[in-house]
Amino acid sequence: MAAFPVPADFAPAPDAATRARWREAERAVRPSRLAALRERMTAEHVGAYFGVKREHMRWLTGFTLAEGEDRVAGQSGQFLVGPDDVVVLTDSRYTIQARREAPDAAVDEIGYDLPGAWPRLVGHTGARRVAVEAAAVPHAQWLRLAEAAPEIELVAVDGWLESLRAEKTPDEVERIAAACAVADRALAALLPEIRPGVTEHDLAMRLEWLMRTGGAEALAFDVACLAGPEAALPHGSPGDRPVLANEVLLFDFGAQVEGYRSDMTRTLFVGEPRARDLEIYELVAHAQQAAIDAIRASVTGTRGRGGRLIGGRAADAAARDVIAAAGHGEHFGHGTGHGIGLATHELPRLTYVVADDSLPSPTVFSVEPGVYLEGETGVRIEDLVHLDVANDTVELLTRFPREVIALPA
Amino acid sequence: MAAFPVPADFAPAPDAATRARWREAERAVRPSRLAALRERMTAEHVGAYFGVKREHMRWLTGFTLAEGEDRVAGQSGQFLVGPDDVVVLTDSRYTIQARREAPDAAVDEIGYDLPGAWPRLVGHTGARRVAVEAAAVPHAQWLRLAEAAPEIELVAVDGWLESLRAEKTPDEVERIAAACAVADRALAALLPEIRPGVTEHDLAMRLEWLMRTGGAEALAFDVACLAGPEAALPHGSPGDRPVLANEVLLFDFGAQVEGYRSDMTRTLFVGEPRARDLEIYELVAHAQQAAIDAIRASVTGTRGRGGRLIGGRAADAAARDVIAAAGHGEHFGHGTGHGIGLATHELPRLTYVVADDSLPSPTVFSVEPGVYLEGETGVRIEDLVHLDVANDTVELLTRFPREVIALPA
């Protein structure tokens, strides 16, 4: 058996100069993002765009809220794009921060009464129709805005910025790759600490600590560490359960670097794997590779032959068919993958519930089939794929080995 | 000067027996919570209640999502209360978890298509009018549900469960107090590590680690650690800035224990405080005490004399008037306090933008005035107050000393 991975196998955390370069690239690209949004606004005959999602705030303006902070931030960071400027709304708690982080936006300290400020804000843009992020704006807020300026038509829109954000610039891909490397290194550093009797909770805490002291400014999401039958819970939480010999040990985790996130799942073994578990592992690995192969083949097919790039539905089917053919179709309930960037889950979606539009490009998404046997075991293998048709690229940004790893019991 | 606080000054983390008792109390109280909700439903002539907020899921059913997990959980954990049962919705990722955590609810694995399942779900309740959490349900989802069953009237409601949740049971208060003690101990343990040159980021990480290895299952929110002029950002984030001698050092942080949260702010000094900072500190401390005194006086006034319990607006004014009288009214922009429990910010609100209804009782809320001088300094002092009129209680659950603490430079 090959030696276990060690941290030095992976890229080091980005240095200060790299991070500064990313921040400059971010600021430089914002005008083109706004231009793309305004193009859509013009095409759809709306004079302004009202946004509330934290990843949209950051992508368009630089204003940054931590995950969950939007729950307590009121309307701070919500923004209104007009033909000439972007206005970032704040209350006094966030005004200084907004001026600092969003230097190219107008900061308007409206306080806590958005409906009261709404007629003035919309009036400033000259808009008579305003696009509103209807998938994120609560129904009650929608009603209050409609009432505050009855002459302004609110237009429910969804996915405009999500679609734009699905295509990644090179520095966005670099940041996702850097987050992947932080996670790769952390798991490699954790391996020697994994042994029977250590609890899921303690391993999850250690893995988090290794990421956050190893270059991550935050987690992409809470670490999942699930031992044995618990691995059958695709979104389970680590508990006081100990690692068991001859059982699976599943880690699903991600780091955040300069706003951008990673997501990876590895299912390890502690001691000699059982034949049933190994069989499922090989099946899931085969399914994952089938999806990647299908995407690769599609990229090749588009080159010079005018082929259509594969869609998220077909990519999902490539993995799902393998699992279904082995009789485990009903044990793979979730989708095969999701885009990732400023949010952990974003476009594109690789799943059986979407229309089969071609994947965007360049983009980054997960490929993560799994098989879950309730009360027995679970296996998921998840990697991030960087797809760039123009550069003939289908590469894994997660570099931690995907082969079976059986740690000493 | 008195000795600095040490961890042993505060209550230890709860043991397993205490945690088990809380979980049993939680399950035992759920039927009365459902009964209270159904009473409201009957009074408002709705036959069912559709809820989506994670704290409501947990409070009524036991189903638990981590902060932010609802962003990726789809409709999992969303629930429909009918006259006879509570149905918890899931997709396959969450079904096993829901059955385990919500044993008294019906778990319905609807997958990812809520509108498709909506007519059947509502039909099961027999309702013709359904209350919907309009402050949390996105406008787009509202439209899809309305379209899925046009004969069912959706009734926008807000605050029903929030009002019920504002009144805390004894075991809820115990859990908040336990979270406060975890935070108290963590800050006491951190004090010896605070010295000029250590960065905000490193101190925030250490404080988080001390809480999470000291009995907290999670943070209530990201730790704020702000040095010197940064303390003027009421919701700033820790950075690579070093602690400075003779400047303030503000910590705003909270722990979560068995679902319930704490929230505390302390503004410390490193080295000899400047006269200006000390003056502001004393002003803020005076304002905080004025609010607590006003609440105390009101509780005393209600006993045997039929007085009305103070409201959140008047409690806010008690603190605000002190700060305004000193000429700093414009440097205190946020509210004086907020309720806390399963969510970090919940009812009641102590602020100038609410009607002056009496505070609920028994309840727990923060009292946290602050003064922020942009580019210069900031001071906030925040404690949690447990108010219980029937037991003549106005007590601080946060026990870390509020006096000026000047650490060695």
PDB file of N, CA and C in Angstrom, chain A residues 311-390:
ATOM      1  N   GLY A 311     -24.997  18.673 -19.789  1.00  0.00           N
ATOM      2  CA  GLY A 311     -25.761  19.398 -18.786  1.00  0.00           C
ATOM      3  C   GLY A 311     -25.688  18.724 -17.431  1.00  0.00           C
ATOM      4  N   GLY A 312     -26.208  19.440 -16.412  1.00  0.00           N
ATOM      5  CA  GLY A 312     -26.166  18.904 -15.050  1.00  0.00           C
ATOM      6  C   GLY A 312     -27.010  17.654 -14.888  1.00  0.00           C
ATOM      7  N   ARG A 313     -28.075  17.545 -15.676  1.00  0.00           N
ATOM      8  CA  ARG A 313     -28.933  16.376 -15.553  1.00  0.00           C
ATOM      9  C   ARG A 313     -28.238  15.132 -16.107  1.00  0.00           C
ATOM     10  N   ALA A 314     -27.565  15.289 -17.240  1.00  0.00           N
ATOM     11  CA  ALA A 314     -26.876  14.140 -17.846  1.00  0.00           C
ATOM     12  C   ALA A 314     -25.655  13.751 -17.020  1.00  0.00           C
ATOM     13  N   ALA A 315     -24.956  14.748 -16.454  1.00  0.00           N
ATOM     14  CA  ALA A 315     -23.804  14.432 -15.611  1.00  0.00           C
ATOM     15  C   ALA A 315     -24.255  13.641 -14.386  1.00  0.00           C
ATOM     16  N   ASP A 316     -25.387  14.062 -13.830  1.00  0.00           N
ATOM     17  CA  ASP A 316     -25.951  13.323 -12.694  1.00  0.00           C
ATOM     18  C   ASP A 316     -26.291  11.896 -13.109  1.00  0.00           C
ATOM     19  N   ALA A 317     -26.908  11.765 -14.253  1.00  0.00           N
ATOM     20  CA  ALA A 317     -27.330  10.442 -14.713  1.00  0.00           C
ATOM     21  C   ALA A 317     -26.140   9.515 -14.916  1.00  0.00           C
ATOM     22  N   ALA A 318     -25.019  10.086 -15.341  1.00  0.00           N
ATOM     23  CA  ALA A 318     -23.838   9.251 -15.571  1.00  0.00           C
ATOM     24  C   ALA A 318     -23.421   8.543 -14.285  1.00  0.00           C
ATOM     25  N   ALA A 319     -23.475   9.271 -13.167  1.00  0.00           N
ATOM     26  CA  ALA A 319     -23.139   8.646 -11.884  1.00  0.00           C
ATOM     27  C   ALA A 319     -24.278   7.754 -11.393  1.00  0.00           C
ATOM     28  N   ARG A 320     -25.483   8.258 -11.528  1.00  0.00           N
ATOM     29  CA  ARG A 320     -26.645   7.561 -10.962  1.00  0.00           C
ATOM     30  C   ARG A 320     -26.873   6.213 -11.634  1.00  0.00           C
ATOM     31  N   ASP A 321     -26.644   6.176 -12.941  1.00  0.00           N
ATOM     32  CA  ASP A 321     -26.876   4.924 -13.670  1.00  0.00           C
ATOM     33  C   ASP A 321     -25.980   3.805 -13.148  1.00  0.00           C
ATOM     34  N   VAL A 322     -24.747   4.167 -12.794  1.00  0.00           N
ATOM     35  CA  VAL A 322     -23.818   3.151 -12.278  1.00  0.00           C
ATOM     36  C   VAL A 322     -24.351   2.572 -10.965  1.00  0.00           C
ATOM     37  N   ILE A 323     -24.837   3.467 -10.112  1.00  0.00           N
ATOM     38  CA  ILE A 323     -25.318   3.029  -8.795  1.00  0.00           C
ATOM     39  C   ILE A 323     -26.627   2.249  -8.936  1.00  0.00           C
ATOM     40  N   ALA A 324     -27.470   2.729  -9.811  1.00  0.00           N
ATOM     41  CA  ALA A 324     -28.746   2.029 -10.020  1.00  0.00           C
ATOM     42  C   ALA A 324     -28.522   0.641 -10.613  1.00  0.00           C
ATOM     43  N   ALA A 325     -27.559   0.541 -11.532  1.00  0.00           N
ATOM     44  CA  ALA A 325     -27.293  -0.757 -12.174  1.00  0.00           C
ATOM     45  C   ALA A 325     -26.811  -1.783 -11.153  1.00  0.00           C
ATOM     46  N   ALA A 326     -26.217  -1.293 -10.058  1.00  0.00           N
ATOM     47  CA  ALA A 326     -25.756  -2.208  -9.007  1.00  0.00           C
ATOM     48  C   ALA A 326     -26.849  -2.482  -7.978  1.00  0.00           C
ATOM     49  N   GLY A 327     -28.049  -1.962  -8.244  1.00  0.00           N
ATOM     50  CA  GLY A 327     -29.172  -2.235  -7.347  1.00  0.00           C
ATOM     51  C   GLY A 327     -29.278  -1.294  -6.163  1.00  0.00           C
ATOM     52  N   HIS A 328     -28.508  -0.194  -6.187  1.00  0.00           N
ATOM     53  CA  HIS A 328     -28.525   0.732  -5.047  1.00  0.00           C
ATOM     54  C   HIS A 328     -29.166   2.075  -5.385  1.00  0.00           C
ATOM     55  N   GLY A 329     -29.947   2.121  -6.444  1.00  0.00           N
ATOM     56  CA  GLY A 329     -30.557   3.379  -6.850  1.00  0.00           C
ATOM     57  C   GLY A 329     -31.311   4.072  -5.730  1.00  0.00           C
ATOM     58  N   GLU A 330     -32.033   3.299  -4.940  1.00  0.00           N
ATOM     59  CA  GLU A 330     -32.840   3.917  -3.881  1.00  0.00           C
ATOM     60  C   GLU A 330     -31.977   4.361  -2.695  1.00  0.00           C
ATOM     61  N   HIS A 331     -30.696   3.983  -2.696  1.00  0.00           N
ATOM     62  CA  HIS A 331     -29.811   4.380  -1.596  1.00  0.00           C
ATOM     63  C   HIS A 331     -28.946   5.587  -1.963  1.00  0.00           C
ATOM     64  N   PHE A 332     -29.312   6.251  -3.039  1.00  0.00           N
ATOM     65  CA  PHE A 332     -28.606   7.460  -3.477  1.00  0.00           C
ATOM     66  C   PHE A 332     -29.666   8.503  -3.792  1.00  0.00           C
ATOM     67  N   GLY A 333     -30.113   9.204  -2.742  1.00  0.00           N
ATOM     68  CA  GLY A 333     -31.270  10.074  -2.900  1.00  0.00           C
ATOM     69  C   GLY A 333     -30.950  11.490  -3.313  1.00  0.00           C
ATOM     70  N   HIS A 334     -29.736  11.961  -3.028  1.00  0.00           N
ATOM     71  CA  HIS A 334     -29.429  13.373  -3.287  1.00  0.00           C
ATOM     72  C   HIS A 334     -28.824  13.550  -4.681  1.00  0.00           C
ATOM     73  N   GLY A 335     -28.616  14.776  -5.069  1.00  0.00           N
ATOM     74  CA  GLY A 335     -28.047  15.067  -6.374  1.00  0.00           C
ATOM     75  C   GLY A 335     -26.559  14.740  -6.414  1.00  0.00           C
ATOM     76  N   THR A 336     -26.008  14.719  -7.624  1.00  0.00           N
ATOM     77  CA  THR A 336     -24.603  14.339  -7.783  1.00  0.00           C
ATOM     78  C   THR A 336     -23.660  15.505  -7.503  1.00  0.00           C
ATOM     79  N   GLY A 337     -24.129  16.733  -7.634  1.00  0.00           N
ATOM     80  CA  GLY A 337     -23.194  17.825  -7.379  1.00  0.00           C
ATOM     81  C   GLY A 337     -23.835  19.195  -7.404  1.00  0.00           C
ATOM     82  N   HIS A 338     -23.037  20.176  -7.018  1.00  0.00           N
ATOM     83  CA  HIS A 338     -23.491  21.573  -6.943  1.00  0.00           C
ATOM     84  C   HIS A 338     -22.318  22.496  -7.197  1.00  0.00           C
ATOM     85  N   GLY A 339     -22.616  23.640  -7.785  1.00  0.00           N
ATOM     86  CA  GLY A 339     -21.602  24.669  -7.910  1.00  0.00           C
ATOM     87  C   GLY A 339     -21.168  25.174  -6.550  1.00  0.00           C
ATOM     88  N   ILE A 340     -20.027  25.832  -6.524  1.00  0.00           N
ATOM     89  CA  ILE A 340     -19.497  26.349  -5.258  1.00  0.00           C
ATOM     90  C   ILE A 340     -18.674  27.591  -5.554  1.00  0.00           C
ATOM     91  N   GLY A 341     -18.636  28.487  -4.599  1.00  0.00           N
ATOM     92  CA  GLY A 341     -17.889  29.733  -4.762  1.00  0.00           C
ATOM     93  C   GLY A 341     -18.015  30.517  -3.470  1.00  0.00           C
ATOM     94  N   LEU A 342     -18.652  31.682  -3.530  1.00  0.00           N
ATOM     95  CA  LEU A 342     -18.911  32.449  -2.316  1.00  0.00           C
ATOM     96  C   LEU A 342     -19.925  31.739  -1.430  1.00  0.00           C
ATOM     97  N   ALA A 343     -20.790  30.935  -2.021  1.00  0.00           N
ATOM     98  CA  ALA A 343     -21.720  30.092  -1.271  1.00  0.00           C
ATOM     99  C   ALA A 343     -21.295  28.638  -1.443  1.00  0.00           C
ATOM    100  N   THR A 344     -21.660  27.836  -0.467  1.00  0.00           N
ATOM    101  CA  THR A 344     -21.293  26.417  -0.538  1.00  0.00           C
ATOM    102  C   THR A 344     -22.110  25.706  -1.611  1.00  0.00           C
ATOM    103  N   HIS A 345     -23.365  26.081  -1.722  1.00  0.00           N
ATOM    104  CA  HIS A 345     -24.225  25.492  -2.747  1.00  0.00           C
ATOM    105  C   HIS A 345     -24.684  26.598  -3.686  1.00  0.00           C
ATOM    106  N   GLU A 346     -24.298  26.538  -4.930  1.00  0.00           N
ATOM    107  CA  GLU A 346     -24.770  27.521  -5.905  1.00  0.00           C
ATOM    108  C   GLU A 346     -24.870  26.832  -7.257  1.00  0.00           C
ATOM    109  N   LEU A 347     -25.119  27.606  -8.299  1.00  0.00           N
ATOM    110  CA  LEU A 347     -25.230  27.015  -9.634  1.00  0.00           C
ATOM    111  C   LEU A 347     -23.836  26.663 -10.143  1.00  0.00           C
ATOM    112  N   PRO A 348     -23.706  25.639 -11.003  1.00  0.00           N
ATOM    113  CA  PRO A 348     -24.775  24.811 -11.567  1.00  0.00           C
ATOM    114  C   PRO A 348     -25.177  23.680 -10.624  1.00  0.00           C
ATOM    115  N   ARG A 349     -26.318  23.088 -10.899  1.00  0.00           N
ATOM    116  CA  ARG A 349     -26.751  21.904 -10.152  1.00  0.00           C
ATOM    117  C   ARG A 349     -26.592  20.676 -11.040  1.00  0.00           C
ATOM    118  N   LEU A 350     -26.053  19.620 -10.462  1.00  0.00           N
ATOM    119  CA  LEU A 350     -25.948  18.343 -11.170  1.00  0.00           C
ATOM    120  C   LEU A 350     -26.919  17.396 -10.480  1.00  0.00           C
ATOM    121  N   THR A 351     -28.117  17.321 -11.016  1.00  0.00           N
ATOM    122  CA  THR A 351     -29.142  16.538 -10.337  1.00  0.00           C
ATOM    123  C   THR A 351     -30.246  16.188 -11.309  1.00  0.00           C
ATOM    124  N   TYR A 352     -31.088  15.270 -10.882  1.00  0.00           N
ATOM    125  CA  TYR A 352     -32.141  14.764 -11.750  1.00  0.00           C
ATOM    126  C   TYR A 352     -33.375  15.647 -11.765  1.00  0.00           C
ATOM    127  N   VAL A 353     -33.356  16.737 -10.980  1.00  0.00           N
ATOM    128  CA  VAL A 353     -34.554  17.585 -10.958  1.00  0.00           C
ATOM    129  C   VAL A 353     -34.373  18.864 -11.773  1.00  0.00           C
ATOM    130  N   VAL A 354     -33.293  18.973 -12.545  1.00  0.00           N
ATOM    131  CA  VAL A 354     -33.109  20.185 -13.345  1.00  0.00           C
ATOM    132  C   VAL A 354     -33.300  19.876 -14.821  1.00  0.00           C
ATOM    133  N   ALA A 355     -33.600  20.929 -15.578  1.00  0.00           N
ATOM    134  CA  ALA A 355     -33.609  20.800 -17.033  1.00  0.00           C
ATOM    135  C   ALA A 355     -32.173  20.557 -17.489  1.00  0.00           C
ATOM    136  N   ASP A 356     -32.020  19.957 -18.646  1.00  0.00           N
ATOM    137  CA  ASP A 356     -30.664  19.577 -19.041  1.00  0.00           C
ATOM    138  C   ASP A 356     -29.958  20.643 -19.874  1.00  0.00           C
ATOM    139  N   ASP A 357     -29.972  21.875 -19.367  1.00  0.00           N
ATOM    140  CA  ASP A 357     -29.157  22.912 -20.000  1.00  0.00           C
ATOM    141  C   ASP A 357     -27.682  22.546 -19.850  1.00  0.00           C
ATOM    142  N   SER A 358     -26.885  22.997 -20.824  1.00  0.00           N
ATOM    143  CA  SER A 358     -25.447  22.759 -20.729  1.00  0.00           C
ATOM    144  C   SER A 358     -24.877  23.416 -19.478  1.00  0.00           C
ATOM    145  N   LEU A 359     -23.837  22.818 -18.945  1.00  0.00           N
ATOM    146  CA  LEU A 359     -23.138  23.422 -17.814  1.00  0.00           C
ATOM    147  C   LEU A 359     -22.528  24.749 -18.250  1.00  0.00           C
ATOM    148  N   PRO A 360     -22.402  25.693 -17.324  1.00  0.00           N
ATOM    149  CA  PRO A 360     -21.673  26.923 -17.646  1.00  0.00           C
ATOM    150  C   PRO A 360     -20.182  26.620 -17.752  1.00  0.00           C
ATOM    151  N   SER A 361     -19.422  27.579 -18.231  1.00  0.00           N
ATOM    152  CA  SER A 361     -17.973  27.417 -18.313  1.00  0.00           C
ATOM    153  C   SER A 361     -17.328  28.790 -18.458  1.00  0.00           C
ATOM    154  N   PRO A 362     -16.209  29.049 -17.768  1.00  0.00           N
ATOM    155  CA  PRO A 362     -15.563  28.206 -16.750  1.00  0.00           C
ATOM    156  C   PRO A 362     -16.348  28.207 -15.446  1.00  0.00           C
ATOM    157  N   THR A 363     -16.321  27.087 -14.761  1.00  0.00           N
ATOM    158  CA  THR A 363     -17.077  26.956 -13.516  1.00  0.00           C
ATOM    159  C   THR A 363     -16.416  25.916 -12.624  1.00  0.00           C
ATOM    160  N   VAL A 364     -16.925  25.828 -11.383  1.00  0.00           N
ATOM    161  CA  VAL A 364     -16.444  24.831 -10.425  1.00  0.00           C
ATOM    162  C   VAL A 364     -17.653  24.210  -9.749  1.00  0.00           C
ATOM    163  N   PHE A 365     -17.655  22.875  -9.662  1.00  0.00           N
ATOM    164  CA  PHE A 365     -18.774  22.188  -9.003  1.00  0.00           C
ATOM    165  C   PHE A 365     -18.271  20.908  -8.353  1.00  0.00           C
ATOM    166  N   SER A 366     -19.089  20.383  -7.453  1.00  0.00           N
ATOM    167  CA  SER A 366     -18.753  19.124  -6.795  1.00  0.00           C
ATOM    168  C   SER A 366     -19.302  17.960  -7.602  1.00  0.00           C
ATOM    169  N   VAL A 367     -18.645  16.810  -7.455  1.00  0.00           N
ATOM    170  CA  VAL A 367     -19.177  15.534  -7.948  1.00  0.00           C
ATOM    171  C   VAL A 367     -19.117  14.590  -6.757  1.00  0.00           C
ATOM    172  N   GLU A 368     -20.275  14.207  -6.246  1.00  0.00           N
ATOM    173  CA  GLU A 368     -20.313  13.555  -4.938  1.00  0.00           C
ATOM    174  C   GLU A 368     -21.415  12.509  -4.795  1.00  0.00           C
ATOM    175  N   PRO A 369     -21.335  11.450  -5.580  1.00  0.00           N
ATOM    176  CA  PRO A 369     -22.307  10.391  -5.376  1.00  0.00           C
ATOM    177  C   PRO A 369     -22.086   9.697  -4.027  1.00  0.00           C
ATOM    178  N   GLY A 370     -23.107   9.019  -3.542  1.00  0.00           N
ATOM    179  CA  GLY A 370     -23.007   8.288  -2.282  1.00  0.00           C
ATOM    180  C   GLY A 370     -23.996   7.141  -2.254  1.00  0.00           C
ATOM    181  N   VAL A 371     -23.735   6.198  -1.393  1.00  0.00           N
ATOM    182  CA  VAL A 371     -24.679   5.094  -1.153  1.00  0.00           C
ATOM    183  C   VAL A 371     -24.831   4.969   0.356  1.00  0.00           C
ATOM    184  N   TYR A 372     -26.100   4.983   0.827  1.00  0.00           N
ATOM    185  CA  TYR A 372     -26.385   5.032   2.262  1.00  0.00           C
ATOM    186  C   TYR A 372     -27.296   3.876   2.641  1.00  0.00           C
ATOM    187  N   LEU A 373     -26.807   3.024   3.515  1.00  0.00           N
ATOM    188  CA  LEU A 373     -27.602   1.886   3.989  1.00  0.00           C
ATOM    189  C   LEU A 373     -27.954   2.152   5.448  1.00  0.00           C
ATOM    190  N   GLU A 374     -29.205   2.544   5.691  1.00  0.00           N
ATOM    191  CA  GLU A 374     -29.610   2.966   7.027  1.00  0.00           C
ATOM    192  C   GLU A 374     -29.279   1.901   8.071  1.00  0.00           C
ATOM    193  N   GLY A 375     -28.639   2.353   9.149  1.00  0.00           N
ATOM    194  CA  GLY A 375     -28.299   1.452  10.247  1.00  0.00           C
ATOM    195  C   GLY A 375     -27.084   0.586   9.975  1.00  0.00           C
ATOM    196  N   GLU A 376     -26.513   0.685   8.770  1.00  0.00           N
ATOM    197  CA  GLU A 376     -25.374  -0.183   8.444  1.00  0.00           C
ATOM    198  C   GLU A 376     -24.115   0.610   8.122  1.00  0.00           C
ATOM    199  N   THR A 377     -24.161   1.356   7.028  1.00  0.00           N
ATOM    200  CA  THR A 377     -22.946   2.024   6.585  1.00  0.00           C
ATOM    201  C   THR A 377     -23.300   3.068   5.542  1.00  0.00           C
ATOM    202  N   GLY A 378     -22.339   3.894   5.210  1.00  0.00           N
ATOM    203  CA  GLY A 378     -22.535   4.888   4.157  1.00  0.00           C
ATOM    204  C   GLY A 378     -21.200   5.265   3.550  1.00  0.00           C
ATOM    205  N   VAL A 379     -21.205   5.521   2.264  1.00  0.00           N
ATOM    206  CA  VAL A 379     -19.985   5.938   1.564  1.00  0.00           C
ATOM    207  C   VAL A 379     -20.333   7.111   0.656  1.00  0.00           C
ATOM    208  N   ARG A 380     -19.548   8.172   0.739  1.00  0.00           N
ATOM    209  CA  ARG A 380     -19.662   9.256  -0.235  1.00  0.00           C
ATOM    210  C   ARG A 380     -18.234   9.678  -0.575  1.00  0.00           C
ATOM    211  N   ILE A 381     -18.021   9.983  -1.837  1.00  0.00           N
ATOM    212  CA  ILE A 381     -16.731  10.515  -2.283  1.00  0.00           C
ATOM    213  C   ILE A 381     -17.040  11.794  -3.037  1.00  0.00           C
ATOM    214  N   GLU A 382     -16.434  12.886  -2.597  1.00  0.00           N
ATOM    215  CA  GLU A 382     -16.766  14.190  -3.170  1.00  0.00           C
ATOM    216  C   GLU A 382     -15.508  14.959  -3.520  1.00  0.00           C
ATOM    217  N   ASP A 383     -15.472  15.419  -4.765  1.00  0.00           N
ATOM    218  CA  ASP A 383     -14.364  16.265  -5.220  1.00  0.00           C
ATOM    219  C   ASP A 383     -14.923  17.475  -5.937  1.00  0.00           C
ATOM    220  N   LEU A 384     -14.099  18.511  -6.026  1.00  0.00           N
ATOM    221  CA  LEU A 384     -14.473  19.693  -6.808  1.00  0.00           C
ATOM    222  C   LEU A 384     -13.805  19.624  -8.172  1.00  0.00           C
ATOM    223  N   VAL A 385     -14.602  19.878  -9.192  1.00  0.00           N
ATOM    224  CA  VAL A 385     -14.136  19.834 -10.568  1.00  0.00           C
ATOM    225  C   VAL A 385     -14.117  21.248 -11.134  1.00  0.00           C
ATOM    226  N   HIS A 386     -13.002  21.614 -11.711  1.00  0.00           N
ATOM    227  CA  HIS A 386     -12.876  22.874 -12.437  1.00  0.00           C
ATOM    228  C   HIS A 386     -13.050  22.568 -13.926  1.00  0.00           C
ATOM    229  N   LEU A 387     -14.096  23.134 -14.493  1.00  0.00           N
ATOM    230  CA  LEU A 387     -14.423  22.910 -15.903  1.00  0.00           C
ATOM    231  C   LEU A 387     -14.180  24.203 -16.669  1.00  0.00           C
ATOM    232  N   ASP A 388     -13.373  24.115 -17.723  1.00  0.00           N
ATOM    233  CA  ASP A 388     -13.133  25.299 -18.553  1.00  0.00           C
ATOM    234  C   ASP A 388     -13.002  24.820 -19.999  1.00  0.00           C
ATOM    235  N   VAL A 389     -14.087  24.905 -20.725  1.00  0.00           N
ATOM    236  CA  VAL A 389     -14.130  24.344 -22.081  1.00  0.00           C
ATOM    237  C   VAL A 389     -13.114  25.036 -22.983  1.00  0.00           C
ATOM    238  N   ALA A 390     -13.016  26.359 -22.869  1.00  0.00           N
ATOM    239  CA  ALA A 390     -12.130  27.101 -23.761  1.00  0.00           C
ATOM    240  C   ALA A 390     -10.675  26.672 -23.589  1.00  0.00           C
TER     241      ALA A 390
END
